[in-house]
Amino acid sequence: MSLRRSLSAAVGAVTLVLGMSGVAAAASPSVAAMNPCGFYETSSDAFYNHCTGDGSRVIVEIEVWGPNYEWCLGPGDTWLGAASRIDGAFYTGRTC
């Protein structure tokens, strides 16, 4: 096998591997896109995702028809209720 043929084969293999890794990365959505930070809804449920690495707990105001209320939420996703009953939620700037 000549040096030129070996070099062509090596470049082709590298290109194939890099191309496949790009396809795999594009096909799998990131965790952040599936569960964004803050308030988000699915077709039936409302959630608040407190994205933190320090374990802090925060006060979130839940917006509903009628008087709003506050919850102390820890890190990660918290189910707030049915999406039809929750209008939104936001961080109040306070910890608990």
PDB file of C-alpha atoms in Angstrom:
ATOM      1  CA  MET A   1       0.000   0.000   0.000  1.00  0.00           C
ATOM      2  CA  SER A   2       1.476   3.341  -0.988  1.00  0.00           C
ATOM      3  CA  LEU A   3       1.829   6.296   1.355  1.00  0.00           C
ATOM      4  CA  ARG A   4      -0.641   8.268  -0.724  1.00  0.00           C
ATOM      5  CA  ARG A   5      -3.305   5.546  -0.481  1.00  0.00           C
ATOM      6  CA  SER A   6      -2.759   5.157   3.298  1.00  0.00           C
ATOM      7  CA  LEU A   7      -3.081   8.893   3.822  1.00  0.00           C
ATOM      8  CA  SER A   8      -6.311   9.008   1.780  1.00  0.00           C
ATOM      9  CA  ALA A   9      -7.779   6.139   3.792  1.00  0.00           C
ATOM     10  CA  ALA A  10      -6.857   7.788   7.101  1.00  0.00           C
ATOM     11  CA  VAL A  11      -8.370  11.135   6.077  1.00  0.00           C
ATOM     12  CA  GLY A  12     -11.538   9.374   4.916  1.00  0.00           C
ATOM     13  CA  ALA A  13     -11.869   7.484   8.201  1.00  0.00           C
ATOM     14  CA  VAL A  14     -11.413  10.661  10.260  1.00  0.00           C
ATOM     15  CA  THR A  15     -13.971  12.510   8.136  1.00  0.00           C
ATOM     16  CA  LEU A  16     -16.470   9.673   8.567  1.00  0.00           C
ATOM     17  CA  VAL A  17     -16.030   9.589  12.358  1.00  0.00           C
ATOM     18  CA  LEU A  18     -16.326  13.363  12.704  1.00  0.00           C
ATOM     19  CA  GLY A  19     -19.372  13.461  10.460  1.00  0.00           C
ATOM     20  CA  MET A  20     -21.154  10.755  12.441  1.00  0.00           C
ATOM     21  CA  SER A  21     -20.443  12.419  15.787  1.00  0.00           C
ATOM     22  CA  GLY A  22     -21.989  15.641  14.466  1.00  0.00           C
ATOM     23  CA  VAL A  23     -25.130  13.774  13.411  1.00  0.00           C
ATOM     24  CA  ALA A  24     -25.435  12.115  16.822  1.00  0.00           C
ATOM     25  CA  ALA A  25     -25.070  15.442  18.611  1.00  0.00           C
ATOM     26  CA  ALA A  26     -27.677  17.104  16.415  1.00  0.00           C
ATOM     27  CA  ALA A  27     -30.153  14.256  16.834  1.00  0.00           C
ATOM     28  CA  SER A  28     -30.164  14.203  20.639  1.00  0.00           C
ATOM     29  CA  PRO A  29     -31.652  17.306  22.288  1.00  0.00           C
ATOM     30  CA  SER A  30     -29.838  18.723  25.273  1.00  0.00           C
ATOM     31  CA  VAL A  31     -31.241  18.285  28.769  1.00  0.00           C
ATOM     32  CA  ALA A  32     -31.520  22.065  29.123  1.00  0.00           C
ATOM     33  CA  ALA A  33     -33.759  22.271  26.056  1.00  0.00           C
ATOM     34  CA  MET A  34     -36.075  19.591  27.439  1.00  0.00           C
ATOM     35  CA  ASN A  35     -36.361  21.208  30.879  1.00  0.00           C
ATOM     36  CA  PRO A  36     -35.518  24.902  30.577  1.00  0.00           C
ATOM     37  CA  CYS A  37     -34.722  26.982  33.647  1.00  0.00           C
ATOM     38  CA  GLY A  38     -37.671  28.852  35.145  1.00  0.00           C
ATOM     39  CA  PHE A  39     -41.339  28.395  34.299  1.00  0.00           C
ATOM     40  CA  TYR A  40     -42.376  26.079  31.485  1.00  0.00           C
ATOM     41  CA  GLU A  41     -45.444  24.093  30.449  1.00  0.00           C
ATOM     42  CA  THR A  42     -46.130  20.831  28.740  1.00  0.00           C
ATOM     43  CA  SER A  43     -49.443  20.133  27.035  1.00  0.00           C
ATOM     44  CA  SER A  44     -51.028  19.323  30.395  1.00  0.00           C
ATOM     45  CA  ASP A  45     -48.756  20.404  33.278  1.00  0.00           C
ATOM     46  CA  ALA A  46     -46.923  23.482  34.551  1.00  0.00           C
ATOM     47  CA  PHE A  47     -43.425  23.272  36.064  1.00  0.00           C
ATOM     48  CA  TYR A  48     -40.742  25.494  37.543  1.00  0.00           C
ATOM     49  CA  ASN A  49     -37.126  24.379  37.108  1.00  0.00           C
ATOM     50  CA  HIS A  50     -34.791  26.005  39.636  1.00  0.00           C
ATOM     51  CA  CYS A  51     -31.425  25.593  37.928  1.00  0.00           C
ATOM     52  CA  THR A  52     -28.702  25.854  40.537  1.00  0.00           C
ATOM     53  CA  GLY A  53     -25.536  24.112  41.500  1.00  0.00           C
ATOM     54  CA  ASP A  54     -25.387  25.415  45.053  1.00  0.00           C
ATOM     55  CA  GLY A  55     -28.486  23.706  46.483  1.00  0.00           C
ATOM     56  CA  SER A  56     -30.240  27.006  47.244  1.00  0.00           C
ATOM     57  CA  ARG A  57     -33.980  27.267  47.797  1.00  0.00           C
ATOM     58  CA  VAL A  58     -35.887  30.194  46.282  1.00  0.00           C
ATOM     59  CA  ILE A  59     -39.311  31.789  46.633  1.00  0.00           C
ATOM     60  CA  VAL A  60     -41.352  31.650  43.430  1.00  0.00           C
ATOM     61  CA  GLU A  61     -44.633  33.482  42.890  1.00  0.00           C
ATOM     62  CA  ILE A  62     -47.236  31.313  41.192  1.00  0.00           C
ATOM     63  CA  GLU A  63     -49.671  33.243  38.973  1.00  0.00           C
ATOM     64  CA  VAL A  64     -53.204  31.904  38.957  1.00  0.00           C
ATOM     65  CA  TRP A  65     -56.687  33.260  38.397  1.00  0.00           C
ATOM     66  CA  GLY A  66     -57.423  34.948  41.709  1.00  0.00           C
ATOM     67  CA  PRO A  67     -54.785  35.793  44.291  1.00  0.00           C
ATOM     68  CA  ASN A  68     -51.265  34.628  43.454  1.00  0.00           C
ATOM     69  CA  TYR A  69     -49.334  32.620  46.013  1.00  0.00           C
ATOM     70  CA  GLU A  70     -45.684  31.893  46.818  1.00  0.00           C
ATOM     71  CA  TRP A  71     -43.815  28.608  47.151  1.00  0.00           C
ATOM     72  CA  CYS A  72     -40.351  27.844  48.448  1.00  0.00           C
ATOM     73  CA  LEU A  73     -38.730  25.607  45.822  1.00  0.00           C
ATOM     74  CA  GLY A  74     -35.549  23.588  45.940  1.00  0.00           C
ATOM     75  CA  PRO A  75     -33.246  22.715  43.037  1.00  0.00           C
ATOM     76  CA  GLY A  76     -34.631  20.942  39.986  1.00  0.00           C
ATOM     77  CA  ASP A  77     -38.108  20.557  38.523  1.00  0.00           C
ATOM     78  CA  THR A  78     -41.196  21.185  40.636  1.00  0.00           C
ATOM     79  CA  TRP A  79     -44.675  20.370  39.385  1.00  0.00           C
ATOM     80  CA  LEU A  80     -46.902  23.415  39.955  1.00  0.00           C
ATOM     81  CA  GLY A  81     -50.211  22.005  38.764  1.00  0.00           C
ATOM     82  CA  ALA A  82     -52.315  21.648  35.677  1.00  0.00           C
ATOM     83  CA  ALA A  83     -51.262  23.982  32.854  1.00  0.00           C
ATOM     84  CA  SER A  84     -54.880  25.095  32.498  1.00  0.00           C
ATOM     85  CA  ARG A  85     -54.839  26.496  36.065  1.00  0.00           C
ATOM     86  CA  ILE A  86     -51.337  28.073  36.187  1.00  0.00           C
ATOM     87  CA  ASP A  87     -50.707  31.300  34.240  1.00  0.00           C
ATOM     88  CA  GLY A  88     -47.002  31.545  35.046  1.00  0.00           C
ATOM     89  CA  ALA A  89     -44.394  31.588  37.785  1.00  0.00           C
ATOM     90  CA  PHE A  90     -41.369  33.752  38.497  1.00  0.00           C
ATOM     91  CA  TYR A  91     -38.499  34.048  40.953  1.00  0.00           C
ATOM     92  CA  THR A  92     -39.174  36.834  43.475  1.00  0.00           C
ATOM     93  CA  GLY A  93     -35.494  37.538  44.190  1.00  0.00           C
ATOM     94  CA  ARG A  94     -35.671  36.037  47.664  1.00  0.00           C
ATOM     95  CA  THR A  95     -34.351  32.812  49.111  1.00  0.00           C
ATOM     96  CA  CYS A  96     -36.012  30.683  51.778  1.00  0.00           C
TER      97      CYS A  96
END
